Amino acid sequence: MELRQLYYFVKVASREHVTRAAEELHVAQSAVSRQIHQLEEELGVKLFVQKGRNLQLTPVGQLFLKRAESIITDLERAIIEIHEFMDPDHGEIRIGFPHSLGTHLIPKVVAMFRKAHPNVRFRFKQGMYPSLIRDVMDGEVDLAFISPLPENQGQLCGQVVLTEKLYAVLPHGHSLAEELSIELSQLKDDPFVLFREGYSLRPIVWDACLEAGFTPNIAFEGEETDTIRGLVAAGMGVTLLPEMAVYHSGPMQPVKVEVRSPEITREIGLIHRSNHKLPLVAKVFHQYLLDYFAERRP
C-alpha cells in the first residue's frame, strides 16, 4: 500500500467522482482509477459503488476513510513538527514548573523571550516534584524547572540556575510583622500554613524549623501559592516562602520578614532528558534561560 493511494482514495471519497478528484490532484483520471483499483485489490474489498454518475463509499469504505484521514493528518502534522523542530523562530516549547514559579518568574522570562521570538508558542504544565520529573522523562515537556535538582537520574541532566532565599511570611498585626529580621525560633508557637506532602517547599520549611529547634504546628495545608499566601494574610498562621512567591498585588497581602537564622534557601534547577535531542526552538530557549540567570547571579 502506498501513501499516494490513500491521498487519491480520500480525494475521491470527498468529491464522490474520479474525474473531479483527478482534476484537483492534477493527474490523469486513469491514474486515479488505477490506484483506487489497486488499493481495493490489496485490501480485498470494494471501497466504492457506482450511484448514478457519482461514486458512493461502501460501509467498509466509510470505515477505511476514517483511518486513512487520520494517517494523512498525522503525517502532515509530523512534517510540520519536523520543520518546527529545525526552526528556532517557530514551533512550540513545552515547559513544566512548580506552582511557586508561576506567579512571576515564568511569565517574565517567557514574555522577554517572545520579544525576540514572537512566533514561538508555549505549552505550560504545572506540577509537583515527582510529576515534573515524570513529565520530562516521558517526553511530555521539553524543559522543567524543579527544586531540588534530582540526583543520580541517568535519564535526566540539568543544572542549578537560581538560589532563592526564603522569608518569613506573617499576617498584618503579628507581633513580629514590624521587625526587619527575625530568628525562625521566634515562630515556634505559631500555627504554620504549609504546602501539602509532595510539594518541594514543604520539606525545606520543615527541616528549617527542626534546625531552629522546634517541630512546626501545621494548622492548614494547601496546593497553590496564592492559597498559602492568602491564608497567612487572613491571619490563619505563618509560613516561609521564597521572595518571588510573595510577589503579588491585591488586597489580601501578608508581610515579608527576613529570617537571619538559620539561613533558608532553595535551589532551582532546569532539567531535560539526557538521551533526547531538544527541538531547536527549545534548545534556543534553554540557552536563553542559562544566560538570563547567569547575568543575574550574585
PDB file of C-alpha atoms in Angstrom:
ATOM      1  CA  MET A   1       0.000   0.000   0.000  1.00  0.00           C
ATOM      2  CA  GLU A   2       1.330   3.399  -0.981  1.00  0.00           C
ATOM      3  CA  LEU A   3       0.665   6.758   0.629  1.00  0.00           C
ATOM      4  CA  ARG A   4      -0.351   8.094  -2.794  1.00  0.00           C
ATOM      5  CA  GLN A   5      -3.190   5.577  -2.882  1.00  0.00           C
ATOM      6  CA  LEU A   6      -4.509   6.929   0.418  1.00  0.00           C
ATOM      7  CA  TYR A   7      -4.395  10.504  -0.882  1.00  0.00           C
ATOM      8  CA  TYR A   8      -6.261   9.512  -4.035  1.00  0.00           C
ATOM      9  CA  PHE A   9      -8.799   7.477  -2.069  1.00  0.00           C
ATOM     10  CA  VAL A  10      -9.566  10.348   0.346  1.00  0.00           C
ATOM     11  CA  LYS A  11      -9.906  12.825  -2.524  1.00  0.00           C
ATOM     12  CA  VAL A  12     -12.284  10.563  -4.470  1.00  0.00           C
ATOM     13  CA  ALA A  13     -14.311   9.944  -1.308  1.00  0.00           C
ATOM     14  CA  SER A  14     -14.658  13.691  -0.685  1.00  0.00           C
ATOM     15  CA  ARG A  15     -15.635  14.502  -4.305  1.00  0.00           C
ATOM     16  CA  GLU A  16     -17.583  11.281  -4.980  1.00  0.00           C
ATOM     17  CA  HIS A  17     -16.233  11.434  -8.504  1.00  0.00           C
ATOM     18  CA  VAL A  18     -12.998  10.226 -10.104  1.00  0.00           C
ATOM     19  CA  THR A  19     -12.829  12.975 -12.749  1.00  0.00           C
ATOM     20  CA  ARG A  20     -13.270  15.836 -10.269  1.00  0.00           C
ATOM     21  CA  ALA A  21     -10.758  14.230  -7.914  1.00  0.00           C
ATOM     22  CA  ALA A  22      -8.244  13.845 -10.765  1.00  0.00           C
ATOM     23  CA  GLU A  23      -8.667  17.492 -11.738  1.00  0.00           C
ATOM     24  CA  GLU A  24      -7.933  18.653  -8.176  1.00  0.00           C
ATOM     25  CA  LEU A  25      -4.978  16.285  -7.916  1.00  0.00           C
ATOM     26  CA  HIS A  26      -3.689  17.445 -11.344  1.00  0.00           C
ATOM     27  CA  VAL A  27      -3.276  13.889 -12.593  1.00  0.00           C
ATOM     28  CA  ALA A  28      -4.952  11.800 -15.264  1.00  0.00           C
ATOM     29  CA  GLN A  29      -8.305  10.212 -14.477  1.00  0.00           C
ATOM     30  CA  SER A  30      -6.919   6.822 -15.459  1.00  0.00           C
ATOM     31  CA  ALA A  31      -4.122   7.199 -12.842  1.00  0.00           C
ATOM     32  CA  VAL A  32      -6.642   7.791 -10.084  1.00  0.00           C
ATOM     33  CA  SER A  33      -8.848   4.895 -11.207  1.00  0.00           C
ATOM     34  CA  ARG A  34      -5.847   2.588 -11.367  1.00  0.00           C
ATOM     35  CA  GLN A  35      -4.655   3.490  -7.846  1.00  0.00           C
ATOM     36  CA  ILE A  36      -8.134   3.016  -6.359  1.00  0.00           C
ATOM     37  CA  HIS A  37      -8.446  -0.362  -8.113  1.00  0.00           C
ATOM     38  CA  GLN A  38      -5.031  -1.500  -6.821  1.00  0.00           C
ATOM     39  CA  LEU A  39      -5.977  -0.379  -3.305  1.00  0.00           C
ATOM     40  CA  GLU A  40      -9.211  -2.377  -3.425  1.00  0.00           C
ATOM     41  CA  GLU A  41      -7.366  -5.439  -4.713  1.00  0.00           C
ATOM     42  CA  GLU A  42      -4.797  -5.213  -1.941  1.00  0.00           C
ATOM     43  CA  LEU A  43      -7.477  -4.813   0.741  1.00  0.00           C
ATOM     44  CA  GLY A  44      -9.734  -7.441  -0.841  1.00  0.00           C
ATOM     45  CA  VAL A  45     -12.831  -5.253  -0.537  1.00  0.00           C
ATOM     46  CA  LYS A  46     -14.874  -2.813  -2.581  1.00  0.00           C
ATOM     47  CA  LEU A  47     -14.423   0.749  -1.278  1.00  0.00           C
ATOM     48  CA  PHE A  48     -16.868   2.412  -3.706  1.00  0.00           C
ATOM     49  CA  VAL A  49     -20.058   1.548  -5.527  1.00  0.00           C
ATOM     50  CA  GLN A  50     -21.471   3.404  -8.510  1.00  0.00           C
ATOM     51  CA  LYS A  51     -24.513   5.569  -7.827  1.00  0.00           C
ATOM     52  CA  GLY A  52     -25.604   7.341 -10.969  1.00  0.00           C
ATOM     53  CA  ARG A  53     -22.665   9.388 -12.187  1.00  0.00           C
ATOM     54  CA  ASN A  54     -21.086   9.505  -8.738  1.00  0.00           C
ATOM     55  CA  LEU A  55     -19.255   7.078  -6.502  1.00  0.00           C
ATOM     56  CA  GLN A  56     -20.503   6.226  -3.035  1.00  0.00           C
ATOM     57  CA  LEU A  57     -18.475   4.721  -0.227  1.00  0.00           C
ATOM     58  CA  THR A  58     -19.386   1.238   0.859  1.00  0.00           C
ATOM     59  CA  PRO A  59     -19.757   0.615   4.613  1.00  0.00           C
ATOM     60  CA  VAL A  60     -16.209  -0.767   4.740  1.00  0.00           C
ATOM     61  CA  GLY A  61     -15.081   2.203   2.634  1.00  0.00           C
ATOM     62  CA  GLN A  62     -16.525   4.585   5.213  1.00  0.00           C
ATOM     63  CA  LEU A  63     -14.634   2.733   7.939  1.00  0.00           C
ATOM     64  CA  PHE A  64     -11.398   2.838   5.956  1.00  0.00           C
ATOM     65  CA  LEU A  65     -11.857   6.551   5.195  1.00  0.00           C
ATOM     66  CA  LYS A  66     -11.671   7.452   8.900  1.00  0.00           C
ATOM     67  CA  ARG A  67      -8.366   5.606   9.255  1.00  0.00           C
ATOM     68  CA  ALA A  68      -6.939   6.987   6.027  1.00  0.00           C
ATOM     69  CA  GLU A  69      -7.778  10.562   7.012  1.00  0.00           C
ATOM     70  CA  SER A  70      -6.200  10.002  10.408  1.00  0.00           C
ATOM     71  CA  ILE A  71      -2.997   8.647   8.804  1.00  0.00           C
ATOM     72  CA  ILE A  72      -2.754  11.608   6.427  1.00  0.00           C
ATOM     73  CA  THR A  73      -3.444  14.101   9.231  1.00  0.00           C
ATOM     74  CA  ASP A  74      -0.772  12.531  11.442  1.00  0.00           C
ATOM     75  CA  LEU A  75       1.729  12.580   8.593  1.00  0.00           C
ATOM     76  CA  GLU A  76       1.041  16.228   7.775  1.00  0.00           C
ATOM     77  CA  ARG A  77       1.358  17.113  11.453  1.00  0.00           C
ATOM     78  CA  ALA A  78       4.649  15.215  11.643  1.00  0.00           C
ATOM     79  CA  ILE A  79       6.005  17.164   8.656  1.00  0.00           C
ATOM     80  CA  ILE A  80       5.044  20.452  10.327  1.00  0.00           C
ATOM     81  CA  GLU A  81       6.656  19.333  13.583  1.00  0.00           C
ATOM     82  CA  ILE A  82       9.871  18.420  11.765  1.00  0.00           C
ATOM     83  CA  HIS A  83      10.031  21.859  10.183  1.00  0.00           C
ATOM     84  CA  GLU A  84       9.306  23.492  13.545  1.00  0.00           C
ATOM     85  CA  PHE A  85      11.919  21.290  15.208  1.00  0.00           C
ATOM     86  CA  MET A  86      14.558  22.786  12.928  1.00  0.00           C
ATOM     87  CA  ASP A  87      13.338  26.384  13.127  1.00  0.00           C
ATOM     88  CA  PRO A  88      14.343  28.430  16.203  1.00  0.00           C
ATOM     89  CA  ASP A  89      11.803  31.156  15.434  1.00  0.00           C
ATOM     90  CA  HIS A  90       8.740  28.930  15.214  1.00  0.00           C
ATOM     91  CA  GLY A  91       7.362  25.868  16.901  1.00  0.00           C
ATOM     92  CA  GLU A  92       6.250  25.076  20.406  1.00  0.00           C
ATOM     93  CA  ILE A  93       8.159  24.923  23.680  1.00  0.00           C
ATOM     94  CA  ARG A  94       6.699  22.687  26.389  1.00  0.00           C
ATOM     95  CA  ILE A  95       7.828  23.684  29.844  1.00  0.00           C
ATOM     96  CA  GLY A  96       6.981  22.381  33.311  1.00  0.00           C
ATOM     97  CA  PHE A  97       7.377  24.197  36.603  1.00  0.00           C
ATOM     98  CA  PRO A  98       6.215  24.170  40.246  1.00  0.00           C
ATOM     99  CA  HIS A  99       3.311  26.379  41.271  1.00  0.00           C
ATOM    100  CA  SER A 100       5.519  28.809  43.168  1.00  0.00           C
ATOM    101  CA  LEU A 101       7.212  29.911  39.926  1.00  0.00           C
ATOM    102  CA  GLY A 102       4.001  30.562  38.032  1.00  0.00           C
ATOM    103  CA  THR A 103       3.164  33.938  39.552  1.00  0.00           C
ATOM    104  CA  HIS A 104       6.187  35.944  38.492  1.00  0.00           C
ATOM    105  CA  LEU A 105       9.216  34.123  37.074  1.00  0.00           C
ATOM    106  CA  ILE A 106       7.652  32.079  34.265  1.00  0.00           C
ATOM    107  CA  PRO A 107       5.536  34.948  32.846  1.00  0.00           C
ATOM    108  CA  LYS A 108       8.563  37.241  32.985  1.00  0.00           C
ATOM    109  CA  VAL A 109      11.092  35.021  31.176  1.00  0.00           C
ATOM    110  CA  VAL A 110       8.552  33.906  28.571  1.00  0.00           C
ATOM    111  CA  ALA A 111       7.477  37.471  27.803  1.00  0.00           C
ATOM    112  CA  MET A 112      11.105  38.578  27.430  1.00  0.00           C
ATOM    113  CA  PHE A 113      11.937  35.618  25.156  1.00  0.00           C
ATOM    114  CA  ARG A 114       8.927  36.231  22.916  1.00  0.00           C
ATOM    115  CA  LYS A 115      10.047  39.797  22.239  1.00  0.00           C
ATOM    116  CA  ALA A 116      12.837  38.290  20.136  1.00  0.00           C
ATOM    117  CA  HIS A 117      10.841  35.212  19.032  1.00  0.00           C
ATOM    118  CA  PRO A 118       7.216  36.361  18.642  1.00  0.00           C
ATOM    119  CA  ASN A 119       6.117  33.326  16.635  1.00  0.00           C
ATOM    120  CA  VAL A 120       7.108  30.772  19.256  1.00  0.00           C
ATOM    121  CA  ARG A 121       4.275  29.092  21.141  1.00  0.00           C
ATOM    122  CA  PHE A 122       4.428  27.818  24.715  1.00  0.00           C
ATOM    123  CA  ARG A 123       2.620  24.972  26.424  1.00  0.00           C
ATOM    124  CA  PHE A 124       2.791  25.134  30.215  1.00  0.00           C
ATOM    125  CA  LYS A 125       2.391  22.352  32.746  1.00  0.00           C
ATOM    126  CA  GLN A 126       2.451  22.929  36.483  1.00  0.00           C
ATOM    127  CA  GLY A 127       3.097  20.076  38.855  1.00  0.00           C
ATOM    128  CA  MET A 128       4.662  18.655  41.959  1.00  0.00           C
ATOM    129  CA  TYR A 129       8.221  17.367  42.158  1.00  0.00           C
ATOM    130  CA  PRO A 130       7.521  13.714  41.176  1.00  0.00           C
ATOM    131  CA  SER A 131       5.165  14.645  38.343  1.00  0.00           C
ATOM    132  CA  LEU A 132       7.631  17.153  36.866  1.00  0.00           C
ATOM    133  CA  ILE A 133      10.363  14.508  36.746  1.00  0.00           C
ATOM    134  CA  ARG A 134       7.949  12.038  35.187  1.00  0.00           C
ATOM    135  CA  ASP A 135       6.785  14.582  32.583  1.00  0.00           C
ATOM    136  CA  VAL A 136      10.367  15.229  31.476  1.00  0.00           C
ATOM    137  CA  MET A 137      11.281  11.526  31.344  1.00  0.00           C
ATOM    138  CA  ASP A 138       8.084  10.672  29.438  1.00  0.00           C
ATOM    139  CA  GLY A 139       8.663  13.482  26.939  1.00  0.00           C
ATOM    140  CA  GLU A 140       5.545  15.393  27.979  1.00  0.00           C
ATOM    141  CA  VAL A 141       7.638  18.556  28.404  1.00  0.00           C
ATOM    142  CA  ASP A 142      10.938  19.642  26.874  1.00  0.00           C
ATOM    143  CA  LEU A 143      12.269  21.508  29.912  1.00  0.00           C
ATOM    144  CA  ALA A 144      11.266  21.764  33.534  1.00  0.00           C
ATOM    145  CA  PHE A 145      12.175  23.979  36.453  1.00  0.00           C
ATOM    146  CA  ILE A 146      12.473  21.850  39.552  1.00  0.00           C
ATOM    147  CA  SER A 147      13.558  22.126  43.177  1.00  0.00           C
ATOM    148  CA  PRO A 148      15.752  20.495  44.302  1.00  0.00           C
ATOM    149  CA  LEU A 149      17.782  19.301  41.334  1.00  0.00           C
ATOM    150  CA  PRO A 150      17.347  15.494  41.209  1.00  0.00           C
ATOM    151  CA  GLU A 151      20.398  13.395  41.963  1.00  0.00           C
ATOM    152  CA  ASN A 152      21.508  10.189  40.238  1.00  0.00           C
ATOM    153  CA  GLN A 153      18.937  10.473  37.449  1.00  0.00           C
ATOM    154  CA  GLY A 154      20.702   8.921  34.476  1.00  0.00           C
ATOM    155  CA  GLN A 155      17.934   9.857  32.057  1.00  0.00           C
ATOM    156  CA  LEU A 156      17.946  13.498  33.152  1.00  0.00           C
ATOM    157  CA  CYS A 157      20.514  16.252  33.020  1.00  0.00           C
ATOM    158  CA  GLY A 158      20.435  19.804  34.249  1.00  0.00           C
ATOM    159  CA  GLN A 159      21.963  22.419  36.460  1.00  0.00           C
ATOM    160  CA  VAL A 160      21.069  24.789  39.248  1.00  0.00           C
ATOM    161  CA  VAL A 161      20.113  28.152  37.759  1.00  0.00           C
ATOM    162  CA  LEU A 162      18.827  30.028  40.783  1.00  0.00           C
ATOM    163  CA  THR A 163      19.252  30.023  44.546  1.00  0.00           C
ATOM    164  CA  GLU A 164      16.437  31.761  46.403  1.00  0.00           C
ATOM    165  CA  LYS A 165      16.242  32.960  49.956  1.00  0.00           C
ATOM    166  CA  LEU A 166      13.120  32.099  51.927  1.00  0.00           C
ATOM    167  CA  TYR A 167      11.393  34.700  54.070  1.00  0.00           C
ATOM    168  CA  ALA A 168       9.014  34.503  56.989  1.00  0.00           C
ATOM    169  CA  VAL A 169       5.535  35.419  55.796  1.00  0.00           C
ATOM    170  CA  LEU A 170       3.323  36.830  58.554  1.00  0.00           C
ATOM    171  CA  PRO A 171      -0.147  38.355  58.773  1.00  0.00           C
ATOM    172  CA  HIS A 172      -0.523  42.070  59.411  1.00  0.00           C
ATOM    173  CA  GLY A 173      -0.848  42.608  63.143  1.00  0.00           C
ATOM    174  CA  HIS A 174       1.559  39.819  64.019  1.00  0.00           C
ATOM    175  CA  SER A 175       3.856  40.786  66.886  1.00  0.00           C
ATOM    176  CA  LEU A 176       6.917  40.362  64.622  1.00  0.00           C
ATOM    177  CA  ALA A 177       5.484  41.968  61.485  1.00  0.00           C
ATOM    178  CA  GLU A 178       7.361  45.242  62.024  1.00  0.00           C
ATOM    179  CA  GLU A 179      10.763  43.596  62.562  1.00  0.00           C
ATOM    180  CA  LEU A 180      13.473  43.944  59.908  1.00  0.00           C
ATOM    181  CA  SER A 181      14.631  40.381  60.568  1.00  0.00           C
ATOM    182  CA  ILE A 182      13.841  37.561  62.971  1.00  0.00           C
ATOM    183  CA  GLU A 183      15.137  34.192  64.074  1.00  0.00           C
ATOM    184  CA  LEU A 184      12.965  31.316  62.947  1.00  0.00           C
ATOM    185  CA  SER A 185      12.738  30.039  66.517  1.00  0.00           C
ATOM    186  CA  GLN A 186      10.621  33.096  67.334  1.00  0.00           C
ATOM    187  CA  LEU A 187       7.784  31.457  65.369  1.00  0.00           C
ATOM    188  CA  LYS A 188       7.836  28.169  67.276  1.00  0.00           C
ATOM    189  CA  ASP A 189       4.484  28.857  68.968  1.00  0.00           C
ATOM    190  CA  ASP A 190       2.710  29.989  65.794  1.00  0.00           C
ATOM    191  CA  PRO A 191       0.488  27.788  63.637  1.00  0.00           C
ATOM    192  CA  PHE A 192       2.003  27.147  60.200  1.00  0.00           C
ATOM    193  CA  VAL A 193       0.366  27.124  56.783  1.00  0.00           C
ATOM    194  CA  LEU A 194       2.318  24.708  54.562  1.00  0.00           C
ATOM    195  CA  PHE A 195       2.149  23.076  51.182  1.00  0.00           C
ATOM    196  CA  ARG A 196       0.893  19.534  51.443  1.00  0.00           C
ATOM    197  CA  GLU A 197       3.093  16.461  51.047  1.00  0.00           C
ATOM    198  CA  GLY A 198       4.694  16.182  47.614  1.00  0.00           C
ATOM    199  CA  TYR A 199       5.487  19.863  47.161  1.00  0.00           C
ATOM    200  CA  SER A 200       9.168  20.743  47.291  1.00  0.00           C
ATOM    201  CA  LEU A 201       8.801  23.742  49.616  1.00  0.00           C
ATOM    202  CA  ARG A 202       7.296  21.660  52.412  1.00  0.00           C
ATOM    203  CA  PRO A 203      10.448  19.700  53.394  1.00  0.00           C
ATOM    204  CA  ILE A 204      12.523  22.888  53.165  1.00  0.00           C
ATOM    205  CA  VAL A 205      10.286  24.631  55.707  1.00  0.00           C
ATOM    206  CA  TRP A 206      10.024  21.512  57.866  1.00  0.00           C
ATOM    207  CA  ASP A 207      13.790  20.973  58.003  1.00  0.00           C
ATOM    208  CA  ALA A 208      14.422  24.660  58.736  1.00  0.00           C
ATOM    209  CA  CYS A 209      12.053  24.514  61.697  1.00  0.00           C
ATOM    210  CA  LEU A 210      13.763  21.392  63.024  1.00  0.00           C
ATOM    211  CA  GLU A 211      17.120  23.138  62.677  1.00  0.00           C
ATOM    212  CA  ALA A 212      15.686  26.051  64.651  1.00  0.00           C
ATOM    213  CA  GLY A 213      14.758  23.659  67.457  1.00  0.00           C
ATOM    214  CA  PHE A 214      11.038  23.009  67.019  1.00  0.00           C
ATOM    215  CA  THR A 215       8.505  20.993  65.059  1.00  0.00           C
ATOM    216  CA  PRO A 216       6.032  23.219  63.200  1.00  0.00           C
ATOM    217  CA  ASN A 217       2.417  23.055  64.277  1.00  0.00           C
ATOM    218  CA  ILE A 218       0.584  22.663  60.961  1.00  0.00           C
ATOM    219  CA  ALA A 219      -2.764  24.425  61.014  1.00  0.00           C
ATOM    220  CA  PHE A 220      -3.564  24.365  57.292  1.00  0.00           C
ATOM    221  CA  GLU A 221      -2.211  22.754  54.125  1.00  0.00           C
ATOM    222  CA  GLY A 222      -2.616  23.938  50.559  1.00  0.00           C
ATOM    223  CA  GLU A 223      -1.575  23.278  46.977  1.00  0.00           C
ATOM    224  CA  GLU A 224      -1.357  26.771  45.495  1.00  0.00           C
ATOM    225  CA  THR A 225       0.966  29.621  46.382  1.00  0.00           C
ATOM    226  CA  ASP A 226      -1.950  32.048  46.252  1.00  0.00           C
ATOM    227  CA  THR A 227      -3.862  29.906  48.751  1.00  0.00           C
ATOM    228  CA  ILE A 228      -0.935  29.703  51.171  1.00  0.00           C
ATOM    229  CA  ARG A 229      -0.294  33.425  50.934  1.00  0.00           C
ATOM    230  CA  GLY A 230      -3.993  34.255  51.291  1.00  0.00           C
ATOM    231  CA  LEU A 231      -4.443  32.105  54.395  1.00  0.00           C
ATOM    232  CA  VAL A 232      -1.490  33.813  56.049  1.00  0.00           C
ATOM    233  CA  ALA A 233      -2.834  37.248  55.108  1.00  0.00           C
ATOM    234  CA  ALA A 234      -6.164  36.249  56.663  1.00  0.00           C
ATOM    235  CA  GLY A 235      -4.429  35.512  59.960  1.00  0.00           C
ATOM    236  CA  MET A 236      -4.656  31.714  59.801  1.00  0.00           C
ATOM    237  CA  GLY A 237      -0.955  31.190  60.535  1.00  0.00           C
ATOM    238  CA  VAL A 238       2.569  31.895  59.315  1.00  0.00           C
ATOM    239  CA  THR A 239       4.772  30.314  56.685  1.00  0.00           C
ATOM    240  CA  LEU A 240       8.074  30.520  54.812  1.00  0.00           C
ATOM    241  CA  LEU A 241       8.106  31.392  51.125  1.00  0.00           C
ATOM    242  CA  PRO A 242      10.688  32.446  48.536  1.00  0.00           C
ATOM    243  CA  GLU A 243      10.521  36.097  47.566  1.00  0.00           C
ATOM    244  CA  MET A 244       9.050  35.507  44.129  1.00  0.00           C
ATOM    245  CA  ALA A 245       6.163  33.565  45.699  1.00  0.00           C
ATOM    246  CA  VAL A 246       5.263  36.617  47.764  1.00  0.00           C
ATOM    247  CA  TYR A 247       5.471  38.908  44.744  1.00  0.00           C
ATOM    248  CA  HIS A 248       1.819  39.792  44.275  1.00  0.00           C
ATOM    249  CA  SER A 249      -0.531  42.732  44.367  1.00  0.00           C
ATOM    250  CA  GLY A 250      -4.012  42.782  45.817  1.00  0.00           C
ATOM    251  CA  PRO A 251      -5.953  43.499  48.975  1.00  0.00           C
ATOM    252  CA  MET A 252      -5.003  40.309  50.857  1.00  0.00           C
ATOM    253  CA  GLN A 253      -1.259  40.659  51.303  1.00  0.00           C
ATOM    254  CA  PRO A 254       0.848  39.283  54.174  1.00  0.00           C
ATOM    255  CA  VAL A 255       4.091  40.759  55.497  1.00  0.00           C
ATOM    256  CA  LYS A 256       7.507  39.505  54.374  1.00  0.00           C
ATOM    257  CA  VAL A 257      10.247  39.472  57.042  1.00  0.00           C
ATOM    258  CA  GLU A 258      13.842  38.330  56.583  1.00  0.00           C
ATOM    259  CA  VAL A 259      14.972  35.278  58.576  1.00  0.00           C
ATOM    260  CA  ARG A 260      18.518  35.811  59.832  1.00  0.00           C
ATOM    261  CA  SER A 261      18.907  32.426  61.495  1.00  0.00           C
ATOM    262  CA  PRO A 262      19.011  29.796  60.189  1.00  0.00           C
ATOM    263  CA  GLU A 263      19.695  30.853  56.605  1.00  0.00           C
ATOM    264  CA  ILE A 264      16.993  29.198  54.495  1.00  0.00           C
ATOM    265  CA  THR A 265      17.335  28.823  50.747  1.00  0.00           C
ATOM    266  CA  ARG A 266      16.106  26.655  47.944  1.00  0.00           C
ATOM    267  CA  GLU A 267      17.892  25.752  44.729  1.00  0.00           C
ATOM    268  CA  ILE A 268      16.002  25.729  41.458  1.00  0.00           C
ATOM    269  CA  GLY A 269      17.294  23.539  38.651  1.00  0.00           C
ATOM    270  CA  LEU A 270      16.494  23.387  34.952  1.00  0.00           C
ATOM    271  CA  ILE A 271      16.310  19.839  33.592  1.00  0.00           C
ATOM    272  CA  HIS A 272      15.709  17.972  30.338  1.00  0.00           C
ATOM    273  CA  ARG A 273      16.143  14.442  29.045  1.00  0.00           C
ATOM    274  CA  SER A 274      19.777  13.492  28.603  1.00  0.00           C
ATOM    275  CA  ASN A 275      19.216  10.937  25.845  1.00  0.00           C
ATOM    276  CA  HIS A 276      16.979  13.017  23.559  1.00  0.00           C
ATOM    277  CA  LYS A 277      17.838  15.977  21.376  1.00  0.00           C
ATOM    278  CA  LEU A 278      15.853  19.080  22.166  1.00  0.00           C
ATOM    279  CA  PRO A 279      13.866  20.718  19.366  1.00  0.00           C
ATOM    280  CA  LEU A 280      15.900  23.644  18.076  1.00  0.00           C
ATOM    281  CA  VAL A 281      13.419  26.199  19.417  1.00  0.00           C
ATOM    282  CA  ALA A 282      13.554  24.592  22.894  1.00  0.00           C
ATOM    283  CA  LYS A 283      17.355  24.483  22.687  1.00  0.00           C
ATOM    284  CA  VAL A 284      17.435  28.216  21.959  1.00  0.00           C
ATOM    285  CA  PHE A 285      15.104  28.887  24.896  1.00  0.00           C
ATOM    286  CA  HIS A 286      17.228  26.675  27.148  1.00  0.00           C
ATOM    287  CA  GLN A 287      20.345  28.690  26.326  1.00  0.00           C
ATOM    288  CA  TYR A 288      18.404  31.913  26.799  1.00  0.00           C
ATOM    289  CA  LEU A 289      17.430  30.781  30.320  1.00  0.00           C
ATOM    290  CA  LEU A 290      21.004  29.844  31.215  1.00  0.00           C
ATOM    291  CA  ASP A 291      22.232  33.250  30.058  1.00  0.00           C
ATOM    292  CA  TYR A 292      19.356  35.032  31.811  1.00  0.00           C
ATOM    293  CA  PHE A 293      20.132  33.513  35.208  1.00  0.00           C
ATOM    294  CA  ALA A 294      23.900  33.760  34.767  1.00  0.00           C
ATOM    295  CA  GLU A 295      23.606  37.514  34.228  1.00  0.00           C
ATOM    296  CA  ARG A 296      21.587  37.888  37.426  1.00  0.00           C
ATOM    297  CA  ARG A 297      23.622  35.578  39.635  1.00  0.00           C
ATOM    298  CA  PRO A 298      25.191  37.440  42.602  1.00  0.00           C
TER     299      PRO A 298
END
